[in-house]
mmCIF file with all atom_site columns, C-alpha atoms in Angstrom:
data_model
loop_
_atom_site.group_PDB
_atom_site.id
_atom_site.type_symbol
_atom_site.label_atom_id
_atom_site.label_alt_id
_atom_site.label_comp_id
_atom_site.label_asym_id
_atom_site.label_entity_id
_atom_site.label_seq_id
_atom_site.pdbx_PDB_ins_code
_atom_site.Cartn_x
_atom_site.Cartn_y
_atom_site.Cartn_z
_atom_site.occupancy
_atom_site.B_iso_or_equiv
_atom_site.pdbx_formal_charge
_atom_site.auth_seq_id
_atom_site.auth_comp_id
_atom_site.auth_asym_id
_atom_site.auth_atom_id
_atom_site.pdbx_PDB_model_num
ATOM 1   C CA . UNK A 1 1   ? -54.353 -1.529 -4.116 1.00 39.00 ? 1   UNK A CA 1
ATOM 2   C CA . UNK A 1 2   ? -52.460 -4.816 -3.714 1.00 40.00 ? 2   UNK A CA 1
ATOM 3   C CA . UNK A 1 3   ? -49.173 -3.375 -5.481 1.00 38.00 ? 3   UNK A CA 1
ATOM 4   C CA . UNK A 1 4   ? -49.660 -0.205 -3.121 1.00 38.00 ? 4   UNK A CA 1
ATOM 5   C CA . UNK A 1 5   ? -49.491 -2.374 -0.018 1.00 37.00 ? 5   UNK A CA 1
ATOM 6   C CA . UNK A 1 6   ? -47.166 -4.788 -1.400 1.00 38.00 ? 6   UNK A CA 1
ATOM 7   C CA . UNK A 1 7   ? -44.730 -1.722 -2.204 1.00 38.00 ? 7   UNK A CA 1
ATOM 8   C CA . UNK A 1 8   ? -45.338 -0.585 1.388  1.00 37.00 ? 8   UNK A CA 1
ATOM 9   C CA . UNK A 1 9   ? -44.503 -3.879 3.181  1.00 39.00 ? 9   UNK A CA 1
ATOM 10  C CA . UNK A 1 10  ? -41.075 -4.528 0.985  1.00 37.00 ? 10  UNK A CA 1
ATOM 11  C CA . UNK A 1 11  ? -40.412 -0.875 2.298  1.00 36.00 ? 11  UNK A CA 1
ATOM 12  C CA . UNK A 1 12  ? -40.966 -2.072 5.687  1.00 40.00 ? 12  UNK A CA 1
ATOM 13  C CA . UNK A 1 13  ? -39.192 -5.084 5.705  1.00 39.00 ? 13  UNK A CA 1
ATOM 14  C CA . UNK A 1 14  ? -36.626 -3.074 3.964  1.00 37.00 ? 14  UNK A CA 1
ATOM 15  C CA . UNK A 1 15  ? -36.160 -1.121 6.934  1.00 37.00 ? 15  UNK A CA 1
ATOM 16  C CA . UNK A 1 16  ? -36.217 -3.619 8.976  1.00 38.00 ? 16  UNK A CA 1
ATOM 17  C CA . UNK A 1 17  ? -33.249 -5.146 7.364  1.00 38.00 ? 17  UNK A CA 1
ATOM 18  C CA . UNK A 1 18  ? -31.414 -2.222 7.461  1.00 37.00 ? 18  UNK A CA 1
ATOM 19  C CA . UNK A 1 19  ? -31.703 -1.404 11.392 1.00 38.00 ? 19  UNK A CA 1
ATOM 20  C CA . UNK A 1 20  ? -31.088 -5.247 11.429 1.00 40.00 ? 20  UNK A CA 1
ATOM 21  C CA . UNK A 1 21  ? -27.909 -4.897 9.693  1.00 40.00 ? 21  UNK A CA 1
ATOM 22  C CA . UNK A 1 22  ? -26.899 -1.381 11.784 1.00 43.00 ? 22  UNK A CA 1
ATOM 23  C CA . UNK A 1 23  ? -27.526 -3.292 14.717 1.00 45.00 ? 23  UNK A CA 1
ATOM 24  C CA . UNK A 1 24  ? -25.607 -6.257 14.145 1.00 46.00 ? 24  UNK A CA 1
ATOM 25  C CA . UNK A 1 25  ? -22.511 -4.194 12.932 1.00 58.00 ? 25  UNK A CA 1
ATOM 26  C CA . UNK A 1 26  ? -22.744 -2.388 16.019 1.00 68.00 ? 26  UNK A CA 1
ATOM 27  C CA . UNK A 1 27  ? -23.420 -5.283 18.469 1.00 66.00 ? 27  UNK A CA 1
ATOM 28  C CA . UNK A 1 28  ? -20.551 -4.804 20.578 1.00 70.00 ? 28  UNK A CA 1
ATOM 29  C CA . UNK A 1 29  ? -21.467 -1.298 21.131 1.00 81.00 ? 29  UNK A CA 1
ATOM 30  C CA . UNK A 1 30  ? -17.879 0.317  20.497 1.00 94.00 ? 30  UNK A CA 1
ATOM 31  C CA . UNK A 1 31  ? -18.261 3.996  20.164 1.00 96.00 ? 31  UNK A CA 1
ATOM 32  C CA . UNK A 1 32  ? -16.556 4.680  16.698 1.00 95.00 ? 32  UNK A CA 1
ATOM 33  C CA . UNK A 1 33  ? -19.168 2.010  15.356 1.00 94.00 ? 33  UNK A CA 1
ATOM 34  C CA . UNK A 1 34  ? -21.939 3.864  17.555 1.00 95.00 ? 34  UNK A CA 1
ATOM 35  C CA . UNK A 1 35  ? -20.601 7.564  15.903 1.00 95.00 ? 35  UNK A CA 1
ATOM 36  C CA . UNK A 1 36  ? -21.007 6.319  12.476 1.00 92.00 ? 36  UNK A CA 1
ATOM 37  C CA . UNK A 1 37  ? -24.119 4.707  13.165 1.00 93.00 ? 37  UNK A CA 1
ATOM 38  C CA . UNK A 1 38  ? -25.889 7.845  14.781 1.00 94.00 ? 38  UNK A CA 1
ATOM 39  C CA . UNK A 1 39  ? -23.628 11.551 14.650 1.00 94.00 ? 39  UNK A CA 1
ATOM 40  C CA . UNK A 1 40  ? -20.336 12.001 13.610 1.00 94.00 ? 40  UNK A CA 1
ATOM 41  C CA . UNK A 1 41  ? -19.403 15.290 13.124 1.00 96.00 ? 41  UNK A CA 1
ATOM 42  C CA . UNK A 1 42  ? -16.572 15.292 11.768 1.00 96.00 ? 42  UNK A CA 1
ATOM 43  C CA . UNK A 1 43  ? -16.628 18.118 9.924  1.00 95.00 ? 43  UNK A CA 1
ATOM 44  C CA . UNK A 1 44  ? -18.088 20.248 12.571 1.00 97.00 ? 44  UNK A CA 1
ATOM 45  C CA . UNK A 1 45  ? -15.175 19.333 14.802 1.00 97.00 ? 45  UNK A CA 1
ATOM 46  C CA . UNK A 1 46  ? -13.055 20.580 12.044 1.00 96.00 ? 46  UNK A CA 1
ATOM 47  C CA . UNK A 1 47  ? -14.404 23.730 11.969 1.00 97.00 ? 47  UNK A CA 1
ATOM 48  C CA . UNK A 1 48  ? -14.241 23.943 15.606 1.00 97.00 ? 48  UNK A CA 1
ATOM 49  C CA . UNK A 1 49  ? -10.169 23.341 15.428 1.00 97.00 ? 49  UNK A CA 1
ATOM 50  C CA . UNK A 1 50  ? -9.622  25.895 12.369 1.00 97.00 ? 50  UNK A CA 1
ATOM 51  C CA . UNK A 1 51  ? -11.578 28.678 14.808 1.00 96.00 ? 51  UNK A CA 1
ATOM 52  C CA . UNK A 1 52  ? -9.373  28.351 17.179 1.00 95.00 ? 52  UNK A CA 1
ATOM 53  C CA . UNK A 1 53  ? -6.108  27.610 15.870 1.00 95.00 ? 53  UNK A CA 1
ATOM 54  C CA . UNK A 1 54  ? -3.942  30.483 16.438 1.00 94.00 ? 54  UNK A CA 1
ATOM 55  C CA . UNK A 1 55  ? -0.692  28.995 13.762 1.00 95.00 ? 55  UNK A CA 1
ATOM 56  C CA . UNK A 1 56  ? -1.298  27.994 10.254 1.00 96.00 ? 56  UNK A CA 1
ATOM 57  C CA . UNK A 1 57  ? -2.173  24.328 9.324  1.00 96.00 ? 57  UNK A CA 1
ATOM 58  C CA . UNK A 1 58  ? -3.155  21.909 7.387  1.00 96.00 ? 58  UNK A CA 1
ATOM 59  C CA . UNK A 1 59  ? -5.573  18.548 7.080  1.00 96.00 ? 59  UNK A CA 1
ATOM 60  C CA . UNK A 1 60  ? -4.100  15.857 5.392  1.00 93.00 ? 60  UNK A CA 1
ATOM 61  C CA . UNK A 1 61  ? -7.576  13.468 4.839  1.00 87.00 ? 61  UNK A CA 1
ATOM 62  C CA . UNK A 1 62  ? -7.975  10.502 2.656  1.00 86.00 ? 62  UNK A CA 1
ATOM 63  C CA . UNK A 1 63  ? -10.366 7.804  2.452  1.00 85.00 ? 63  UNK A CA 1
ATOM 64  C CA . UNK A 1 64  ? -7.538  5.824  3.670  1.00 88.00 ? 64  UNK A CA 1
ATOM 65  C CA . UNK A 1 65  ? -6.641  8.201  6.651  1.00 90.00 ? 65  UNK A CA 1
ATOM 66  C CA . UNK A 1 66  ? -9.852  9.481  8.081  1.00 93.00 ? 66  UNK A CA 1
ATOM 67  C CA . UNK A 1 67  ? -9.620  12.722 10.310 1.00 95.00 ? 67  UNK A CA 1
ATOM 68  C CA . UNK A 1 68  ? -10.526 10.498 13.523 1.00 96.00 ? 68  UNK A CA 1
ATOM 69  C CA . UNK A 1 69  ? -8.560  7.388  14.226 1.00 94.00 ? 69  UNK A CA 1
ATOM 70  C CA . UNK A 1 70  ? -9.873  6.314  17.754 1.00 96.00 ? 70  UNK A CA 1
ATOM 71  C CA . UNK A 1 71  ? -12.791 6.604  19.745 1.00 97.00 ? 71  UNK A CA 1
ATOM 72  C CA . UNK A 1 72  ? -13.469 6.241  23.055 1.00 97.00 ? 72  UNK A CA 1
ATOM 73  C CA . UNK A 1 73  ? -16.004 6.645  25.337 1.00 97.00 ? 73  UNK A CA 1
ATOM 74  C CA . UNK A 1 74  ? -16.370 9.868  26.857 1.00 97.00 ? 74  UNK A CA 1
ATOM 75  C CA . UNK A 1 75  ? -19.202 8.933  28.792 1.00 97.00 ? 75  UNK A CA 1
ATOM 76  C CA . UNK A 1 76  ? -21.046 5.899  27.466 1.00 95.00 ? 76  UNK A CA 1
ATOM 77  C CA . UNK A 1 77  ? -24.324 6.475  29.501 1.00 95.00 ? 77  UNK A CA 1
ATOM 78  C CA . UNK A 1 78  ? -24.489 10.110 28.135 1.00 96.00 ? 78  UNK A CA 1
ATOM 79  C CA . UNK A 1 79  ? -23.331 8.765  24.481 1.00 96.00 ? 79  UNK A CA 1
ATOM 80  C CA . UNK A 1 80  ? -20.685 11.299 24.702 1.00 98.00 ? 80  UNK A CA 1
ATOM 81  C CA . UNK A 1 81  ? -17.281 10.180 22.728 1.00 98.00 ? 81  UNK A CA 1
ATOM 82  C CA . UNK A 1 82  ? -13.986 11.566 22.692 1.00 98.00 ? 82  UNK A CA 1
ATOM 83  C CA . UNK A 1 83  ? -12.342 10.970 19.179 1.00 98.00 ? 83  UNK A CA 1
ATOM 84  C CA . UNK A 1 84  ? -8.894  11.243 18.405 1.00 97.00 ? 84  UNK A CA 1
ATOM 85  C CA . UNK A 1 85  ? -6.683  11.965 15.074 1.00 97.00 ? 85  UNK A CA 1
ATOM 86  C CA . UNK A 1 86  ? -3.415  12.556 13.875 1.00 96.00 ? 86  UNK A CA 1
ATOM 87  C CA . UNK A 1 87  ? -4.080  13.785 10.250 1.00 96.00 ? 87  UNK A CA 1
ATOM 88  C CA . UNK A 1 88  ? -3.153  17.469 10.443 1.00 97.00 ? 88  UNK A CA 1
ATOM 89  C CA . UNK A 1 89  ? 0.417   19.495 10.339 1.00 97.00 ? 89  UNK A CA 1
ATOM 90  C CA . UNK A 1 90  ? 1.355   22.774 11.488 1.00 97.00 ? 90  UNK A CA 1
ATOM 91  C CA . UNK A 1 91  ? 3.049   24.868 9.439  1.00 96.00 ? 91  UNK A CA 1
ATOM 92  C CA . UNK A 1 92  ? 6.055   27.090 10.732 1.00 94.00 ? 92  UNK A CA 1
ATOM 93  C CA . UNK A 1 93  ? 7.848   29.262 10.032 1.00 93.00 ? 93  UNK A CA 1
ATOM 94  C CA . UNK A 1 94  ? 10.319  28.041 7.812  1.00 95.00 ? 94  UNK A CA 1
ATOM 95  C CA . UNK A 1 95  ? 7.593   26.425 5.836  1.00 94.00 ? 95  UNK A CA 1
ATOM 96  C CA . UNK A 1 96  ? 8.161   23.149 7.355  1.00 96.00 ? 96  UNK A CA 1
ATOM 97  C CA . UNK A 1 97  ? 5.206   20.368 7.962  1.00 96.00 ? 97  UNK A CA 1
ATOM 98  C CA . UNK A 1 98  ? 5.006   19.738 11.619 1.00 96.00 ? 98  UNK A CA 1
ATOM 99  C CA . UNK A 1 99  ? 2.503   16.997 12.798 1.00 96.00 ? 99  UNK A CA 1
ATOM 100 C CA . UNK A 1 100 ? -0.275  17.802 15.126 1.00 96.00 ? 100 UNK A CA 1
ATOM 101 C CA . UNK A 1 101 ? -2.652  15.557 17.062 1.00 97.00 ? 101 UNK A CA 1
ATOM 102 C CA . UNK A 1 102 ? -6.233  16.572 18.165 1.00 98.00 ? 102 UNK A CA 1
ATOM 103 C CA . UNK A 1 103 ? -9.328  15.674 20.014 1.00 98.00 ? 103 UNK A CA 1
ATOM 104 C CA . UNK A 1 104 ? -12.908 16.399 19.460 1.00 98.00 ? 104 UNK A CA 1
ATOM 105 C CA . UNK A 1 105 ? -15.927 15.731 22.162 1.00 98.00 ? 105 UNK A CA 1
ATOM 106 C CA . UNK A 1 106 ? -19.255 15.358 20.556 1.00 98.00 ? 106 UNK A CA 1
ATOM 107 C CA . UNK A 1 107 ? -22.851 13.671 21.449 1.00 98.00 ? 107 UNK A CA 1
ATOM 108 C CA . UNK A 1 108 ? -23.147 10.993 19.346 1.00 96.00 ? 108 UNK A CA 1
ATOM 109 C CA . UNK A 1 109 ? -26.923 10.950 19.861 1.00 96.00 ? 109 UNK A CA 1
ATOM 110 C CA . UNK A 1 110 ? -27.508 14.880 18.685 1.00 96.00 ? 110 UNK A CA 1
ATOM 111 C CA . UNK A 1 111 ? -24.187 15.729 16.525 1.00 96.00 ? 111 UNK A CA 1
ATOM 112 C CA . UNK A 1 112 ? -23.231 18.495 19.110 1.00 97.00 ? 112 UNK A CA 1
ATOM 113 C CA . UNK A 1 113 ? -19.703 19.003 19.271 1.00 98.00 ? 113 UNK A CA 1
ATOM 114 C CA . UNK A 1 114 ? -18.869 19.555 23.437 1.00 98.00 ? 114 UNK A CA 1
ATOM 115 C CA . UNK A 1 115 ? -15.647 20.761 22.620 1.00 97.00 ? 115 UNK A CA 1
ATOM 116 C CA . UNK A 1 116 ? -12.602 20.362 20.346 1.00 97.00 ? 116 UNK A CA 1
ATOM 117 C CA . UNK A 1 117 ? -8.860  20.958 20.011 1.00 96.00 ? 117 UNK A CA 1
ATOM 118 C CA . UNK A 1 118 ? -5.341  20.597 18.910 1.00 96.00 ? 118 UNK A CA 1
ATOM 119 C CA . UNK A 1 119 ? -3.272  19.413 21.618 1.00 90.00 ? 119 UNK A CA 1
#
């Protein structure tokens, strides 16, 4: 019994921690640290932007270059952000690599994606 509810209060304190840690990494409440902390759906907002695409194109992700380069608040009451990225090219005609830039509008709070583009 004591190892059972020893176990269970290092688990507890281990969450604590943890939502300690998320919280101080996200103290100044800037929404790309608020996405990653709660939704970021990323690859939803992807799939949004190959739906609609009406030309040929490619993403050109790394670790190093993540899809979404800035966030902003969209409407920070709401938790709504607006993220932006530059890490996909069009392809014409000729074959060519053309870059593209592109927005996505999600809920940070629920993952839903509000709406999402190439512009």
């Amino acid at each position: 019994l004591a190892l059972v509810l020893g176990v269970c209060a290092f688990s507890a304190v281990s969450a604590e921690h943890t939502t300690e840690k998320q919280g101080a990494a996200c103290s100044d409440n800037t929404p790309e640290c608020y996405a990653k902390a709660h939704h970021n759906p990323v690859r939803q907002c992807k799939q949004v932007m190959d739906n609609k695409a009406t030309f040929r194109h490619v993403w050109q992700e790394s670790e190093a270059q993540p899809i979404f380069g800035t966030y902003l608040w969209h409407d920070e009451k709401k938790k709504t952000i607006q993220a932006f990225g530059q890490q996909a090219k069009a392809i014409n005609s000729m074959n060519m690599l053309i870059p593209l830039q592109y927005f996505c509008v999600f809920n940070a709070n629920t993952g839903e994606v509000i709406a999402a583009s190439f512009e």
